[in-house]
PDB file of C-alpha atoms and ligand atoms in Angstrom:
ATOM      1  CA  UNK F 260      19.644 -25.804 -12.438  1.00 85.00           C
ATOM      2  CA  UNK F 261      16.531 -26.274 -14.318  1.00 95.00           C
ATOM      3  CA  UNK F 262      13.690 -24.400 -13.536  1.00 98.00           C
ATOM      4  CA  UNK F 263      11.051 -26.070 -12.041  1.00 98.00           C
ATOM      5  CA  UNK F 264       7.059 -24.943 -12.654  1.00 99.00           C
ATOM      6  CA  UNK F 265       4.173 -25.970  -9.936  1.00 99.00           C
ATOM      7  CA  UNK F 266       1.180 -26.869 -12.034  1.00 99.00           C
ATOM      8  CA  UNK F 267      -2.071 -27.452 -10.864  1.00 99.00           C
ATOM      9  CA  UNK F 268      -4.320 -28.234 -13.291  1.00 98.00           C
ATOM     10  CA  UNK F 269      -6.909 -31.247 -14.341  1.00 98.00           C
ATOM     11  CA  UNK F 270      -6.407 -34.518 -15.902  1.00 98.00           C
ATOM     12  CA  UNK F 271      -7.203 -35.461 -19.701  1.00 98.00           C
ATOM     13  CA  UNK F 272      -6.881 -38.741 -20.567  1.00 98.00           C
ATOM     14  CA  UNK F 273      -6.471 -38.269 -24.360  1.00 98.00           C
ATOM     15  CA  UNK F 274      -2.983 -36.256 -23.672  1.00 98.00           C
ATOM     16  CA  UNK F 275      -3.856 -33.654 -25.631  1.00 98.00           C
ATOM     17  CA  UNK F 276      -5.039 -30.980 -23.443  1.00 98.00           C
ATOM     18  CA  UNK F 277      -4.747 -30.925 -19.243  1.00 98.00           C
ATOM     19  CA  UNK F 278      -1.264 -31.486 -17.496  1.00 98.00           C
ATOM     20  CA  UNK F 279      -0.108 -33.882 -19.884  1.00 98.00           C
ATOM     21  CA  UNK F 280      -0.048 -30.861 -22.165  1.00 98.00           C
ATOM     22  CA  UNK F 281       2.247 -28.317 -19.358  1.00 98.00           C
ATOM     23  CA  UNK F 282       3.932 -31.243 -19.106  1.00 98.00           C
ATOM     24  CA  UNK F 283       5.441 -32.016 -22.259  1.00 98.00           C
ATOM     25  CA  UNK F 284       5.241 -27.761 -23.143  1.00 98.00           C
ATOM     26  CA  UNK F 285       7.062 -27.171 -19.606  1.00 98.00           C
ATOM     27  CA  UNK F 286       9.872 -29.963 -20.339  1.00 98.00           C
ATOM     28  CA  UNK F 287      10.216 -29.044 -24.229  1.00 98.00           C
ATOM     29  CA  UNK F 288      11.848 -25.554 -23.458  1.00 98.00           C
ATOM     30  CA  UNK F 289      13.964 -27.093 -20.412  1.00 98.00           C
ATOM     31  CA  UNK F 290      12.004 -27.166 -17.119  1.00 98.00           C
ATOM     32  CA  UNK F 291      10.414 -29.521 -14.827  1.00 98.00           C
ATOM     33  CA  UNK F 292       7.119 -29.535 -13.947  1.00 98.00           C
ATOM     34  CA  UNK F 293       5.836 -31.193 -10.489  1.00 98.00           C
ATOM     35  CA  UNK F 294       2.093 -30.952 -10.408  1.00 98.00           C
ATOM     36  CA  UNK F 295      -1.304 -30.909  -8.341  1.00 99.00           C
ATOM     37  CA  UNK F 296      -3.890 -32.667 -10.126  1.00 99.00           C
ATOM     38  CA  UNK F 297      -7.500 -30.801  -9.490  1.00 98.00           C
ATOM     39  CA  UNK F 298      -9.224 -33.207 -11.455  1.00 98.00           C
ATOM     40  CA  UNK F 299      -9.753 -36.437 -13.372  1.00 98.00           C
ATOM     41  CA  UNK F 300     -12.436 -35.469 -16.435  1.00 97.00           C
ATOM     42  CA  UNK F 301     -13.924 -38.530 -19.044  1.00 97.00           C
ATOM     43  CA  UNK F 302     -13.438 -37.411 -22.327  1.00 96.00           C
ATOM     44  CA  UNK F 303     -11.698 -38.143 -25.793  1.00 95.00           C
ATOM     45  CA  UNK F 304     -10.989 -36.456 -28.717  1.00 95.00           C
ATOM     46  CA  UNK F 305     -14.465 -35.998 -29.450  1.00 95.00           C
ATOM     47  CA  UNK F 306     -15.748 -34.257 -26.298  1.00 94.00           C
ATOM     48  CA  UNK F 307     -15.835 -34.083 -22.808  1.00 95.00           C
ATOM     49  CA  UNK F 308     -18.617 -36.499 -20.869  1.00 95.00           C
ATOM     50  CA  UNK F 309     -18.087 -35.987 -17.289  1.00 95.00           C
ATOM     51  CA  UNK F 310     -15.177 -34.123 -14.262  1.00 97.00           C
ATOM     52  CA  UNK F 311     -14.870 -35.320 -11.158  1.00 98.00           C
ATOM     53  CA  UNK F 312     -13.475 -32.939  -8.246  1.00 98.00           C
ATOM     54  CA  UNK F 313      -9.873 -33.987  -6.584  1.00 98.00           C
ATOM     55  CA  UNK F 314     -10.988 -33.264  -2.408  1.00 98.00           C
ATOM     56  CA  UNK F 315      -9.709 -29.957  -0.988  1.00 98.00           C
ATOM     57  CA  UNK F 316      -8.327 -31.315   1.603  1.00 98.00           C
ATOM     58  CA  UNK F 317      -6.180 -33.971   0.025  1.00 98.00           C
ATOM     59  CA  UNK F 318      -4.906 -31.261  -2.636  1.00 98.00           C
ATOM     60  CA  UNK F 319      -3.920 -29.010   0.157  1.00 98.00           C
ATOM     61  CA  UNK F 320      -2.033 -32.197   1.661  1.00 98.00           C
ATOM     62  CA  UNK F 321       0.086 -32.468  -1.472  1.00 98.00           C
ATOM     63  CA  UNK F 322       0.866 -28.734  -1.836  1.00 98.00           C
ATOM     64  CA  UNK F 323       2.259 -28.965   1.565  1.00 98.00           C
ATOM     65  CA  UNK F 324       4.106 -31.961   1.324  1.00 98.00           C
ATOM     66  CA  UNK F 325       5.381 -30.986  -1.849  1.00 98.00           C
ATOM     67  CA  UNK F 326       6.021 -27.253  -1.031  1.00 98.00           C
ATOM     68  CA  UNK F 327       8.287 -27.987   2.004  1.00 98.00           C
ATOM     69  CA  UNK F 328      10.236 -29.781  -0.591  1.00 98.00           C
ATOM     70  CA  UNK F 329      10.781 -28.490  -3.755  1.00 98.00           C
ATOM     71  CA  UNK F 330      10.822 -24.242  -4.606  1.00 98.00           C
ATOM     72  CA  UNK F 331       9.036 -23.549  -7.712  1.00 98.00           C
ATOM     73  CA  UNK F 332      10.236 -20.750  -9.542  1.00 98.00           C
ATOM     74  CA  UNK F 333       6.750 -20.197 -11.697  1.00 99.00           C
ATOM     75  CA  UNK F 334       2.816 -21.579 -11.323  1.00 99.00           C
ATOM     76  CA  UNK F 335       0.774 -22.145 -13.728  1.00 99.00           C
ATOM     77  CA  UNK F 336      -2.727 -22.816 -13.271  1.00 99.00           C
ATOM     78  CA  UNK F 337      -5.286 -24.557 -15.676  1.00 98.00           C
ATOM     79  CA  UNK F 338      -8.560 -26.286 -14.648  1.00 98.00           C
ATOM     80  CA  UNK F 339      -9.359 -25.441 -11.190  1.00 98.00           C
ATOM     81  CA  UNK F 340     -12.792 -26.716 -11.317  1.00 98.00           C
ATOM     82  CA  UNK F 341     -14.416 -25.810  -8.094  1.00 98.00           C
ATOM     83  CA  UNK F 342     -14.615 -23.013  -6.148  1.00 98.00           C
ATOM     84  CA  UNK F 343     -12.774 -24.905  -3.621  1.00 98.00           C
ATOM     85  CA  UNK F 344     -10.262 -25.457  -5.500  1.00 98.00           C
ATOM     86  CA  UNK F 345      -9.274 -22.215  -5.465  1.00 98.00           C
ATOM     87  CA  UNK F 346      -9.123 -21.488  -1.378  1.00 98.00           C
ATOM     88  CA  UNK F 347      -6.270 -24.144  -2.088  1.00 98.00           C
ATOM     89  CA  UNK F 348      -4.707 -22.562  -4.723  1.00 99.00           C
ATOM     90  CA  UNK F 349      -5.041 -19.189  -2.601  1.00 98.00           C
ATOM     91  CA  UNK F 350      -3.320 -20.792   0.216  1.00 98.00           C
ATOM     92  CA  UNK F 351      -0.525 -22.088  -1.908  1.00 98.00           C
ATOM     93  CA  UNK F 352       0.463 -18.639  -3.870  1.00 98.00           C
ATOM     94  CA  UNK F 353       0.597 -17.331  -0.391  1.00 98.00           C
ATOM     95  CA  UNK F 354       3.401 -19.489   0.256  1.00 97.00           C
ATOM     96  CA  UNK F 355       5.033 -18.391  -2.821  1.00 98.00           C
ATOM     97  CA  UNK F 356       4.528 -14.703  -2.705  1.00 97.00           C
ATOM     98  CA  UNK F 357       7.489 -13.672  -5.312  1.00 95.00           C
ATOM     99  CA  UNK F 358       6.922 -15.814  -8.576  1.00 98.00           C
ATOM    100  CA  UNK F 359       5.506 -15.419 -11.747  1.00 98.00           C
ATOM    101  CA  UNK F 360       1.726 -16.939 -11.647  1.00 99.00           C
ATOM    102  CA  UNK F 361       0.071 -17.789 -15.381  1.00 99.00           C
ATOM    103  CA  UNK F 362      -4.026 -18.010 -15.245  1.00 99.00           C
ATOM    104  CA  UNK F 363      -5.611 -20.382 -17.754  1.00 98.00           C
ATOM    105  CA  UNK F 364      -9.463 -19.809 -16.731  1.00 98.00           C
ATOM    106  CA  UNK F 365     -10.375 -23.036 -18.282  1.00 97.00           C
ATOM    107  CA  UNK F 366     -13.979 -23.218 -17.680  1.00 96.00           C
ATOM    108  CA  UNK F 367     -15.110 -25.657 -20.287  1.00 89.00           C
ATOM    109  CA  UNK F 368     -13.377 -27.656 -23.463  1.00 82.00           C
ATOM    110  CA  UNK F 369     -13.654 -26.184 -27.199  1.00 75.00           C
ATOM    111  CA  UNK F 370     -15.800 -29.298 -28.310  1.00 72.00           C
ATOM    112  CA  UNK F 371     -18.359 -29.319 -26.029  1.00 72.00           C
ATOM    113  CA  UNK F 372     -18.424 -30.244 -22.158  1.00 81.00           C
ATOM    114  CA  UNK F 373     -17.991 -28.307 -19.116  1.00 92.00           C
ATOM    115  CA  UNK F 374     -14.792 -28.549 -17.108  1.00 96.00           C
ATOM    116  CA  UNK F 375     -16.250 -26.377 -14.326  1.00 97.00           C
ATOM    117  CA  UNK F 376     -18.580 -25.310 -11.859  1.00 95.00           C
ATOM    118  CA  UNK F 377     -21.145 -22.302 -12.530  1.00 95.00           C
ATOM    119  CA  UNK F 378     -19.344 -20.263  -9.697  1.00 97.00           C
ATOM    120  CA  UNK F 379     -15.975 -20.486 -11.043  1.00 97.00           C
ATOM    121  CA  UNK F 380     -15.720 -17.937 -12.705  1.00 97.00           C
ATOM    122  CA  UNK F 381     -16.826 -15.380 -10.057  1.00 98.00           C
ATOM    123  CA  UNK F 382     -14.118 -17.661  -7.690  1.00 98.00           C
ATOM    124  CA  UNK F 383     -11.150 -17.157 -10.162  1.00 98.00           C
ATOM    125  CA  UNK F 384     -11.183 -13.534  -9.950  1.00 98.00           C
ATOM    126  CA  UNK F 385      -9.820 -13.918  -6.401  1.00 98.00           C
ATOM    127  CA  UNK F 386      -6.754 -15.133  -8.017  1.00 98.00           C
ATOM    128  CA  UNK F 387      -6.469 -11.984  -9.928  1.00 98.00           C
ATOM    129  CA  UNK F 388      -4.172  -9.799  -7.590  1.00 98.00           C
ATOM    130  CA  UNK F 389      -1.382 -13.077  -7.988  1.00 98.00           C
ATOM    131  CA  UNK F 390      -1.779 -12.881 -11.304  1.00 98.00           C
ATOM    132  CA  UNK F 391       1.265 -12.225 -13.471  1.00 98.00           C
ATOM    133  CA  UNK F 392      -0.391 -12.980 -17.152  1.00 99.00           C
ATOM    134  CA  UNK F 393      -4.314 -14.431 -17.563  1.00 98.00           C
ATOM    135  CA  UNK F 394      -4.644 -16.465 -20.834  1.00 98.00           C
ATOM    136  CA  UNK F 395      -8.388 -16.578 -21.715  1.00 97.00           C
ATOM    137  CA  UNK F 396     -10.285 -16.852 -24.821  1.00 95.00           C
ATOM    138  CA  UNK F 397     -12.574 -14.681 -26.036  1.00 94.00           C
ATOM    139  CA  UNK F 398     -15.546 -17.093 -24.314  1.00 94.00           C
ATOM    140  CA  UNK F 399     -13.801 -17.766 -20.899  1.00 96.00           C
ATOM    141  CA  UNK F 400     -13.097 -13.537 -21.466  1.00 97.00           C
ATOM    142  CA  UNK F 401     -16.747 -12.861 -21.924  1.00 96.00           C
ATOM    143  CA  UNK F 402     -17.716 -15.345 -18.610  1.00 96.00           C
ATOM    144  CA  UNK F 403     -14.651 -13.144 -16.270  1.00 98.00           C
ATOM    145  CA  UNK F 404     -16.098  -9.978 -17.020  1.00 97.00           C
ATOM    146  CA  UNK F 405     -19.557 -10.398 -16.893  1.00 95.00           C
ATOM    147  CA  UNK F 406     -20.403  -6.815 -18.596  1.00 97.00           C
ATOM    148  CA  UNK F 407     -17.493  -5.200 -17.277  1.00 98.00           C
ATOM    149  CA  UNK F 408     -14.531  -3.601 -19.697  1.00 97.00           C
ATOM    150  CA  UNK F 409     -11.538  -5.449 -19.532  1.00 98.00           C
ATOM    151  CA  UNK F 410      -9.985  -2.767 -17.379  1.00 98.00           C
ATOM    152  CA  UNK F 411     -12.185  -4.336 -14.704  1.00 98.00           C
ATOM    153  CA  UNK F 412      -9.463  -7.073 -14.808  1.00 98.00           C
ATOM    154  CA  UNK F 413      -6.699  -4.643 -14.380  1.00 98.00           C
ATOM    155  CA  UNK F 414      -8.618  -3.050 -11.452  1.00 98.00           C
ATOM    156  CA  UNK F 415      -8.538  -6.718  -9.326  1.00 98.00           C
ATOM    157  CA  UNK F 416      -5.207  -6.985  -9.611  1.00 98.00           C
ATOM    158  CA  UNK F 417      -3.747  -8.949 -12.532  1.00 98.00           C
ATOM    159  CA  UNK F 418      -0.700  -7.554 -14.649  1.00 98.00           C
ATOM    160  CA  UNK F 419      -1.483  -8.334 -17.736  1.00 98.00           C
ATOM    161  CA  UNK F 420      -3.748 -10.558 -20.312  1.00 98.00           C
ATOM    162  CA  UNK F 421      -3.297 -12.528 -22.972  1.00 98.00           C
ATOM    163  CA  UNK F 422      -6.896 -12.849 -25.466  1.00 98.00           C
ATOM    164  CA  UNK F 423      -6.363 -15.659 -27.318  1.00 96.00           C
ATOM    165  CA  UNK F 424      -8.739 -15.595 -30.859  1.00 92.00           C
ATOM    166  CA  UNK F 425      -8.759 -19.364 -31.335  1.00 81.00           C
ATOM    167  CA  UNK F 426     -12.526 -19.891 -30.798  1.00 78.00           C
ATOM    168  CA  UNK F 427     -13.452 -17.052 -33.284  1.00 80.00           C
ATOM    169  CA  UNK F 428     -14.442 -17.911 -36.645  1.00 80.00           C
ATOM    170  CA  UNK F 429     -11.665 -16.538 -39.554  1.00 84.00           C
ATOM    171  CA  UNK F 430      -9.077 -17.461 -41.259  1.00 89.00           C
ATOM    172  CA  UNK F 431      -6.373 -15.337 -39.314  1.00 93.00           C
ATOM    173  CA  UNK F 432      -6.122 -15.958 -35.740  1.00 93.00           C
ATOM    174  CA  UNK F 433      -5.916 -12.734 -33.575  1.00 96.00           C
ATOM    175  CA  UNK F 434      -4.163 -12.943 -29.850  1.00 97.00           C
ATOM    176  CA  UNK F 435      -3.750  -9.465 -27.899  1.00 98.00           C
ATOM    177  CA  UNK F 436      -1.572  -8.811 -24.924  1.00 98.00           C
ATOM    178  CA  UNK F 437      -3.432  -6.314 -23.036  1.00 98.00           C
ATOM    179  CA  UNK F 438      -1.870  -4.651 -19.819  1.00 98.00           C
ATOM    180  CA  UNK F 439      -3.289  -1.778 -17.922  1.00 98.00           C
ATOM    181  CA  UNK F 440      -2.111   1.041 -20.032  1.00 97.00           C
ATOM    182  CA  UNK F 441      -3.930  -1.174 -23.056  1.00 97.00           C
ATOM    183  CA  UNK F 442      -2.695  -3.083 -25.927  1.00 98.00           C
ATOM    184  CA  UNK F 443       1.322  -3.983 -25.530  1.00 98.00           C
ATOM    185  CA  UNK F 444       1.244  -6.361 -28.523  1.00 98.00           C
ATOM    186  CA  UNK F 445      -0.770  -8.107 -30.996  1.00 97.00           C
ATOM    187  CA  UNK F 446      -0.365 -10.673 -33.258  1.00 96.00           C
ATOM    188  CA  UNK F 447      -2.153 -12.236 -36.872  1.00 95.00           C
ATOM    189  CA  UNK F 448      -1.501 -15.963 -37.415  1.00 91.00           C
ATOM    190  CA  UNK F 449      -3.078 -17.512 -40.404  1.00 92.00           C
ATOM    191  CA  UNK F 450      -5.289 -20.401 -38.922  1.00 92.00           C
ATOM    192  CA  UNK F 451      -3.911 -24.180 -39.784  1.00 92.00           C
ATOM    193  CA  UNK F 452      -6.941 -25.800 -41.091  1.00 90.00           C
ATOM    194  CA  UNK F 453      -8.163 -28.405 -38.568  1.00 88.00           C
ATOM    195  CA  UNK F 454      -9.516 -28.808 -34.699  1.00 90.00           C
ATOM    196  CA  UNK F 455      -6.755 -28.549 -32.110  1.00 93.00           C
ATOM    197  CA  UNK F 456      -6.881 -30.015 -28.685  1.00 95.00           C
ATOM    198  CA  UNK F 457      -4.900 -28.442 -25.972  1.00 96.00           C
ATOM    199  CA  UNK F 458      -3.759 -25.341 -27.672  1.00 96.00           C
ATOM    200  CA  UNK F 459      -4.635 -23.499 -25.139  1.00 97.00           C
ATOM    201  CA  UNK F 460      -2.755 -25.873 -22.344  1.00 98.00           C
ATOM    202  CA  UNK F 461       0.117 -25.354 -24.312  1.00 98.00           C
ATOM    203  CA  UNK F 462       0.676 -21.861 -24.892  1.00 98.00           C
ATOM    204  CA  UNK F 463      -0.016 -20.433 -21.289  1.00 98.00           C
ATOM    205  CA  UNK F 464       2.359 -23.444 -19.958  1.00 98.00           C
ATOM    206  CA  UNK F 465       4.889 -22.516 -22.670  1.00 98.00           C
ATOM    207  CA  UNK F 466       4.289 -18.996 -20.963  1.00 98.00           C
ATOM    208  CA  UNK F 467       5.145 -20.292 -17.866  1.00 98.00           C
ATOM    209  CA  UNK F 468       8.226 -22.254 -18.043  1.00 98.00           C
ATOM    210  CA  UNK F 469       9.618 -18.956 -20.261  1.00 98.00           C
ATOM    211  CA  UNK F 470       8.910 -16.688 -17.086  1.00 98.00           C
ATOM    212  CA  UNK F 471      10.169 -19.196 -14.586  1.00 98.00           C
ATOM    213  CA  UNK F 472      13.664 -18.790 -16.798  1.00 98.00           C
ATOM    214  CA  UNK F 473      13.599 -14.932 -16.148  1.00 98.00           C
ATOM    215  CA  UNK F 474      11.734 -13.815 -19.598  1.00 98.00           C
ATOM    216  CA  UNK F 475       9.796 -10.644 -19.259  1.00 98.00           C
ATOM    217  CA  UNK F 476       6.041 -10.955 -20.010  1.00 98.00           C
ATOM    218  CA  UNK F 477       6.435  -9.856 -23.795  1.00 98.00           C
ATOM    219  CA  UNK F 478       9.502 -12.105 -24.392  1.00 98.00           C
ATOM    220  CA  UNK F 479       7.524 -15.107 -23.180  1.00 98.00           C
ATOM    221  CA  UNK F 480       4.226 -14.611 -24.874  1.00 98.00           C
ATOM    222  CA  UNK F 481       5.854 -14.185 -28.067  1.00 98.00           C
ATOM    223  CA  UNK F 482       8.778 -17.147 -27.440  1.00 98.00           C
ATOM    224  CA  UNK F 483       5.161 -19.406 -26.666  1.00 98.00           C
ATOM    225  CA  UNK F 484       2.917 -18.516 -29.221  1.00 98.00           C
ATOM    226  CA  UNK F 485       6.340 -19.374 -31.638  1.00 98.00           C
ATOM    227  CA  UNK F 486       6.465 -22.381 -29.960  1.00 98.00           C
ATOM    228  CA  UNK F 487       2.723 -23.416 -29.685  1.00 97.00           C
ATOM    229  CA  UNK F 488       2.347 -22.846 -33.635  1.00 96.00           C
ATOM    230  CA  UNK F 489       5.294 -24.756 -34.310  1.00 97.00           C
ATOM    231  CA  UNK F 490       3.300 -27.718 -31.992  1.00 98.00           C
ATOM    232  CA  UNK F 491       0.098 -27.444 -34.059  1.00 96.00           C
ATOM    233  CA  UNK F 492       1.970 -27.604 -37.392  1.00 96.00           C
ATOM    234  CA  UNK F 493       3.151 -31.031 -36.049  1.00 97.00           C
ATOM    235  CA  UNK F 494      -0.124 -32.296 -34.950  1.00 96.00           C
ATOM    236  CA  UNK F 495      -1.104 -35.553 -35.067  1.00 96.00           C
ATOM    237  CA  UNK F 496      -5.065 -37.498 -34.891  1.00 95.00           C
ATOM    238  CA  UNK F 497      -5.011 -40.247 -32.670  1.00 96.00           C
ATOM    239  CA  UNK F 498      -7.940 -40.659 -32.449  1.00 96.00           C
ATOM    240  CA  UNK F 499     -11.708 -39.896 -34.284  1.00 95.00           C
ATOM    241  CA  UNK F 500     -11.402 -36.197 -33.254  1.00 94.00           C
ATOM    242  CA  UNK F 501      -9.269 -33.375 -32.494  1.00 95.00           C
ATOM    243  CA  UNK F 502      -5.834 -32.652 -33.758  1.00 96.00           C
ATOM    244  CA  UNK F 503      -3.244 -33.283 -30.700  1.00 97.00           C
ATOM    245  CA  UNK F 504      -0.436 -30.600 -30.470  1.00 97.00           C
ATOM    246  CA  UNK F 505       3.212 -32.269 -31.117  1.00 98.00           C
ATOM    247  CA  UNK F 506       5.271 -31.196 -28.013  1.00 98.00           C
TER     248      UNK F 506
HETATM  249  N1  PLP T  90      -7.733 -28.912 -18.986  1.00 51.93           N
HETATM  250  C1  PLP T  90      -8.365 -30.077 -19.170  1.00 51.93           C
HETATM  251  C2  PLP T  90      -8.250 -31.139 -18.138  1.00 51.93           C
HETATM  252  C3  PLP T  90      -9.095 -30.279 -20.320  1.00 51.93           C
HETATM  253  O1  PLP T  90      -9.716 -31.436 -20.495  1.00 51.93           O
HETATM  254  C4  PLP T  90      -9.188 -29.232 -21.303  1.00 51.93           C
HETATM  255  C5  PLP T  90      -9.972 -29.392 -22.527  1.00 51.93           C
HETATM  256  O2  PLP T  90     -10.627 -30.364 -22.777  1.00 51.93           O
HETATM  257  C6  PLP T  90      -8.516 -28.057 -21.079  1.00 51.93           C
HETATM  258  C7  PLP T  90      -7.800 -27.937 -19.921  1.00 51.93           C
HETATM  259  C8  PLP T  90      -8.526 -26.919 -22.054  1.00 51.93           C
HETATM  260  O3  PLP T  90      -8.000 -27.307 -23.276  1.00 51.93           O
HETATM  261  P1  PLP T  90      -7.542 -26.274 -24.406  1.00 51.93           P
HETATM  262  O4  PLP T  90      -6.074 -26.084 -24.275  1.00 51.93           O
HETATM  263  O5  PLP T  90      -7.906 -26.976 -25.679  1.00 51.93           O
HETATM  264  O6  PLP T  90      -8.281 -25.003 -24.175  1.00 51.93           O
END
């Protein structure tokens, strides 16, 4: 059977970042995705111009619908958008108390645009006690913990997080899998020259389909950041911006 992953996550039309991304990540290594779209944004490779909200109550419609259907066996969650957003997404990892759940607290694109209300990020931590492996960058990091230490994390709930160094200048990228006890595993990646769009997308849904196939939290991080690499060494420009990851 192949493993099936619930995203819920927003819409980019340029492919490169947003579902399209878990998509293609979730079916490269084998799984299905079905997915709850939070949100259709207006961007291209260049930036991101405008978001607007999916309603609450039609989201909540499709998770039921879909729920008493299919059993996912992993979530992973990227743009919520709106604090309302995330009552849904509370109601729906109630109904699927016993899998894996990967965080991506996207709260605004690496070019320039905001891909989320000002009172997400207080919202999200609510999510943090379902939380099986958070993937932020150091910026989305800095926005969570609001002058806290990351143990503050820990404290609400979530198992363990993944720092991703993507957005800090360098030429060797630096990602950190934190849990509790502190740092399980770190890695140094020399950085491919270039601007990549839906890096981020990719790795945490790469995370996702390998915990939905019974990887431990280690075993996946490291199988996705393999994998996501591999992606942005394949990149293409489509357009007059951004690199696009080669799923
Ligand atoms: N989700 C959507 C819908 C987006 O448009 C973006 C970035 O523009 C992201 C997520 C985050 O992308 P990245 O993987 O580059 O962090």
């Amino acid at each position: 059977m192949r493993p099936v992953v619930l995203v819920i996550a927003g819409h980019d039309p340029t492919g490169g970042a947003g579902i399209q991304a878990d998509i293609e990540a979730i079916h490269a290594a084998g799984g299905h995705a079905v997915t709850l779209v939070t949100a259709l944004t207006v961007q291209d490779t260049t930036g991101v111009q405008r978001f607007l909200i999916t309603p609450a109550e039609l989201l909540q419609q499709q998770a039921e619908v879909l729920l008493a259907d299919i059993r996912p066996q992993a979530v992973k969650l990227g743009m919520l958008g709106h604090p309302d957003i995330v009552e849904v997404v509370k109601s729906v990892l109630d109904r699927l108390p016993d899998i894996p759940v990967v965080l991506d607290p996207v709260l605004s694109s690496n070019l320039s645009g905001h891909l989320a209300d000002a009172a997400l990020p207080h919202a999200l931590l609510a999510l943090l006690p379902r939380t099986t492996l958070l993937t932020p960058n150091t910026l989305e990091l800095e926005q969570l913990l609001q002058g806290h230490t990351l143990n503050h994390l820990f404290d609400l709930g979530v198992d363990h997080v993944l720092i991703t160094g993507g957005h800090r200048p360098g030429s060797t990228l630096i990602n950190e899998l934190h849990h509790a006890e502190g740092c399980l595993w770190r890695s140094e990646i020399t950085r491919l020259p270039g601007e990549f769009h839906g890096s981020g997308c990719t790795l945490a849904s790469a995370c996702a389909i390998g915990l939905a196939q019974g990887l431990s939290t280690l075993d996946a991080v490291q199988r996705a950041q393999q994998y996501t690499t591999g992606t942005l060494q394949l990149a293409h420009i489509p357009g007059r911006g951004q690199f696009i990851p080669w799923r």
